[in-house]
Short mmCIF file of N, CA and C in Angstrom, two decimals:
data_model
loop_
_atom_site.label_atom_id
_atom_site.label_comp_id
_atom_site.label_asym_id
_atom_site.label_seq_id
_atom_site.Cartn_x
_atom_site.Cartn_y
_atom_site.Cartn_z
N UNK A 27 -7.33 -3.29 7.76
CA UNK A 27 -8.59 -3.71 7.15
C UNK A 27 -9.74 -3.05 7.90
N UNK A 28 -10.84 -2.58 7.38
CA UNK A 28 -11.84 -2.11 7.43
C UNK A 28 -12.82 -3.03 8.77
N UNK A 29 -13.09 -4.54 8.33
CA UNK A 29 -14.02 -5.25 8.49
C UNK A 29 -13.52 -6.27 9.96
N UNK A 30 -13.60 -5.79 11.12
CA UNK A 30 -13.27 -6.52 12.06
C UNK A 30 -13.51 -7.86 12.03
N UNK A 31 -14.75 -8.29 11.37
CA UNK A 31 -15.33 -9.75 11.83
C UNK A 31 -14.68 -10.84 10.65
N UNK A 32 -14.41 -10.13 9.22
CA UNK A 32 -13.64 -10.85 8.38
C UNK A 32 -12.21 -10.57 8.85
N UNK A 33 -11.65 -9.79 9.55
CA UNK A 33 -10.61 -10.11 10.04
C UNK A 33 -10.46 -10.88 11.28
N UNK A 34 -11.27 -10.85 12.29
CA UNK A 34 -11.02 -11.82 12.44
C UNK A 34 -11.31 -13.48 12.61
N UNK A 35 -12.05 -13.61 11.56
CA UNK A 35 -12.49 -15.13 10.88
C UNK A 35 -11.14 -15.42 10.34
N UNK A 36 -9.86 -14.43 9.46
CA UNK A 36 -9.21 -15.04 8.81
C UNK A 36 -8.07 -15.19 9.66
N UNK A 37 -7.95 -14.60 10.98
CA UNK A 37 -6.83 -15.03 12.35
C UNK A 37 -7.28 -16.11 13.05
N UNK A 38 -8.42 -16.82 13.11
CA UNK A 38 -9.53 -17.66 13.65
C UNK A 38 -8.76 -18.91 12.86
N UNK A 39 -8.60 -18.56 11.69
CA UNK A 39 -8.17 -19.60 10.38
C UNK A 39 -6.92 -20.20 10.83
N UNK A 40 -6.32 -18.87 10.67
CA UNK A 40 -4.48 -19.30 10.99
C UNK A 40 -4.00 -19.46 12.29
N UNK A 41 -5.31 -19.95 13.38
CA UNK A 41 -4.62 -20.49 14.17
C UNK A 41 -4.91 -19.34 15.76
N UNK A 42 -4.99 -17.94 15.31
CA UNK A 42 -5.14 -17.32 16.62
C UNK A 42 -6.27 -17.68 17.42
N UNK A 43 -6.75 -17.20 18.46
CA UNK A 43 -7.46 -16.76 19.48
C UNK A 43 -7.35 -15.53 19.92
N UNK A 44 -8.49 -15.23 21.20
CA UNK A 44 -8.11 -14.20 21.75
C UNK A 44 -8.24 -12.81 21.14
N UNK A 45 -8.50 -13.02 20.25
CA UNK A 45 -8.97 -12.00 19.12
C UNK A 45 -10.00 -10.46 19.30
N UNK A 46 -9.12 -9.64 19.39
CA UNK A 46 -9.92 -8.33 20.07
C UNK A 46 -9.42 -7.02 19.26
N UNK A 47 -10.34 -6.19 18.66
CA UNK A 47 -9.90 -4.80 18.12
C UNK A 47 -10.46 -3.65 19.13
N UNK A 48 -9.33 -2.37 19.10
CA UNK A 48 -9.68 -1.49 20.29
C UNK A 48 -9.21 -0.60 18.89
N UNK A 49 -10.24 0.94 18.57
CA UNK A 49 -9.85 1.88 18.16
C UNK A 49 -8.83 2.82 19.39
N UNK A 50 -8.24 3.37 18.26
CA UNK A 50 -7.07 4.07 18.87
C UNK A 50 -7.61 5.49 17.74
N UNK A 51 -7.49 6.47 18.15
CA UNK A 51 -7.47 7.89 17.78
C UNK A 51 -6.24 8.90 17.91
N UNK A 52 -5.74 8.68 16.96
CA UNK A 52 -4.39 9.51 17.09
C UNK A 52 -4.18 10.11 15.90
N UNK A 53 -3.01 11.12 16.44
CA UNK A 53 -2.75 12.22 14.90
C UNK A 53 -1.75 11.44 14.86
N UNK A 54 -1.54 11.74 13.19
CA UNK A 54 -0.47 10.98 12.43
C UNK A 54 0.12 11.63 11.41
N UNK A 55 1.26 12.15 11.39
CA UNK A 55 2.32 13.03 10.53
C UNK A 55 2.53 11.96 9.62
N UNK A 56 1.95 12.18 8.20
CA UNK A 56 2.22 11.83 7.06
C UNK A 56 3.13 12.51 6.19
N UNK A 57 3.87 13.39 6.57
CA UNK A 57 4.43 14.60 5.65
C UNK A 57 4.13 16.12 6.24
N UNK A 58 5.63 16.49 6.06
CA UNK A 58 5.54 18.26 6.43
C UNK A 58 4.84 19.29 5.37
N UNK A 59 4.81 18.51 4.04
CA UNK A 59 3.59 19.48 2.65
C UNK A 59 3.37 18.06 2.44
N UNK A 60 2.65 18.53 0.92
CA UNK A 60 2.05 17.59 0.34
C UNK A 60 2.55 17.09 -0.42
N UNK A 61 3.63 17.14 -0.92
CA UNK A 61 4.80 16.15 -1.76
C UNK A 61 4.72 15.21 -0.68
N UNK A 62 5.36 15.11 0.70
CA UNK A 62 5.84 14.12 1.40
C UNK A 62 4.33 13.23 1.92
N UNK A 63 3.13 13.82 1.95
CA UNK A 63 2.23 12.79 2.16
C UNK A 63 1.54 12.38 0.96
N UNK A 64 1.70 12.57 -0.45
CA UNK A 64 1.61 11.88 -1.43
C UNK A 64 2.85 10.92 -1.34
N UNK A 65 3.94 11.10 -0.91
CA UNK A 65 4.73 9.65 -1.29
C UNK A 65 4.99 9.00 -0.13
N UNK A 66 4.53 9.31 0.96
CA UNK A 66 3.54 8.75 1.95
C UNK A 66 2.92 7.61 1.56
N UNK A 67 1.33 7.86 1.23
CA UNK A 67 0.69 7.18 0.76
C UNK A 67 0.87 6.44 -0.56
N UNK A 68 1.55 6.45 -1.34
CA UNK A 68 2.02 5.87 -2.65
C UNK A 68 3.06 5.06 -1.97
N UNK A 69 3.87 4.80 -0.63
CA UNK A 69 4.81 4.13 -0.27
C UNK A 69 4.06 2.92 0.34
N UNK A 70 2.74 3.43 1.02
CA UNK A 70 1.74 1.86 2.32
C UNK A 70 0.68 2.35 1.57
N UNK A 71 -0.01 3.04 0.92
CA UNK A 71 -1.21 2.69 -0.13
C UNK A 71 -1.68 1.61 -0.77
N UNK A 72 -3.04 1.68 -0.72
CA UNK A 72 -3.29 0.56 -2.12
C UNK A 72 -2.75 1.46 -3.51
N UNK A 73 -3.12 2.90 -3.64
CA UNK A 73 -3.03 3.04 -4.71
C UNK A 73 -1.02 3.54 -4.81
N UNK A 74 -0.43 2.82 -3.63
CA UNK A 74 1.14 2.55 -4.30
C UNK A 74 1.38 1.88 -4.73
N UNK A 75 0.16 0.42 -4.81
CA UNK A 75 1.00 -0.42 -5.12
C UNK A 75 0.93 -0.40 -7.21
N UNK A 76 -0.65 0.31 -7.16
CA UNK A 76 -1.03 0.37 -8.45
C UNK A 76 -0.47 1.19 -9.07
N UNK A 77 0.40 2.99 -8.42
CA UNK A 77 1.71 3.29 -8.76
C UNK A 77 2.80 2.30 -9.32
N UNK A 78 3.33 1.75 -8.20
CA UNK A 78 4.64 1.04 -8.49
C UNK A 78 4.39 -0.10 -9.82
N UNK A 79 3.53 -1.04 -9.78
CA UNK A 79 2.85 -1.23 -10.87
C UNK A 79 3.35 -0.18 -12.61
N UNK A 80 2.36 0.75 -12.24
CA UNK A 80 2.64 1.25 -13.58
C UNK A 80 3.73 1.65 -13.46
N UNK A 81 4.82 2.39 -12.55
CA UNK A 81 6.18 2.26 -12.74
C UNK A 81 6.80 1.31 -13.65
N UNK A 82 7.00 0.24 -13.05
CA UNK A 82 7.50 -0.93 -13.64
C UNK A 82 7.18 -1.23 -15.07
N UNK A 83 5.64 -1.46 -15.75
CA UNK A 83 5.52 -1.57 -17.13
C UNK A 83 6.15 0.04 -17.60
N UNK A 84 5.98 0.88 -16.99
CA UNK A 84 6.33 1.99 -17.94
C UNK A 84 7.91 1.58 -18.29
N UNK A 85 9.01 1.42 -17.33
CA UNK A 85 9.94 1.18 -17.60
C UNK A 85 10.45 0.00 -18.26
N UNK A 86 9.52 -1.02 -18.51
CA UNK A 86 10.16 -2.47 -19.36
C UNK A 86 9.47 -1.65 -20.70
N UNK A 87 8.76 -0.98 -20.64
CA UNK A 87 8.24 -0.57 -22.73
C UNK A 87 9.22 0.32 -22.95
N UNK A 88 9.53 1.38 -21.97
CA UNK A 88 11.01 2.16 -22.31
C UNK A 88 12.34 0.89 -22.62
N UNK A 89 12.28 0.30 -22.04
CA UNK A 89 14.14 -0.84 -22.20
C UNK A 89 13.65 -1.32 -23.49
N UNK A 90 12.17 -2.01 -23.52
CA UNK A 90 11.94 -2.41 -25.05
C UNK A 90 12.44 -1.61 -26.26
N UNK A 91 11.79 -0.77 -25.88
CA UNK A 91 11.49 0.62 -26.99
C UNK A 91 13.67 0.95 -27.15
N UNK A 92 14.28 1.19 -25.99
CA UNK A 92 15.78 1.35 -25.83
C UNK A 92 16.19 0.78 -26.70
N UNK A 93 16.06 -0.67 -26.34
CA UNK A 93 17.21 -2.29 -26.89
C UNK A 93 16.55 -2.10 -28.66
N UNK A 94 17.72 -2.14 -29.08
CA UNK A 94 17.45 -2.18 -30.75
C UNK A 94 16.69 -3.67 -30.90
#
């Protein structure tokens, strides 16, 4: 999450303390091309989940469309 202070109001909620964010700066291998860091990001994305999503309806209108 973006927003340190709404995060942590909502650990505040459930009980934590102690509550501290430290940036960290590091490289991060998402993929050796760009096939593998598109399904990268389509795997821990928001926009995977809105992938997998349309996955799923695409494939129940195909079984529809299938099943006589």
């Amino acid at each position: 999450m973006t927003d340190p202070e709404a995060v942590t109001r909502q650990l505040m909620i459930a009980g934590y303390g102690g509550i501290r964010f430290e940036r960290i700066d590091a490289e991060v291998l998402v993929g050796r091309d760009l096939d593998e860091a598109v399904a990268f990001q389509l795997a821990i994305g928001p926009a995977g989940e809105v992938y997998r999503e349309a996955v799923r309806r695409l494939l129940v209108c195909l079984i529809r469309w299938w099943r006589p």
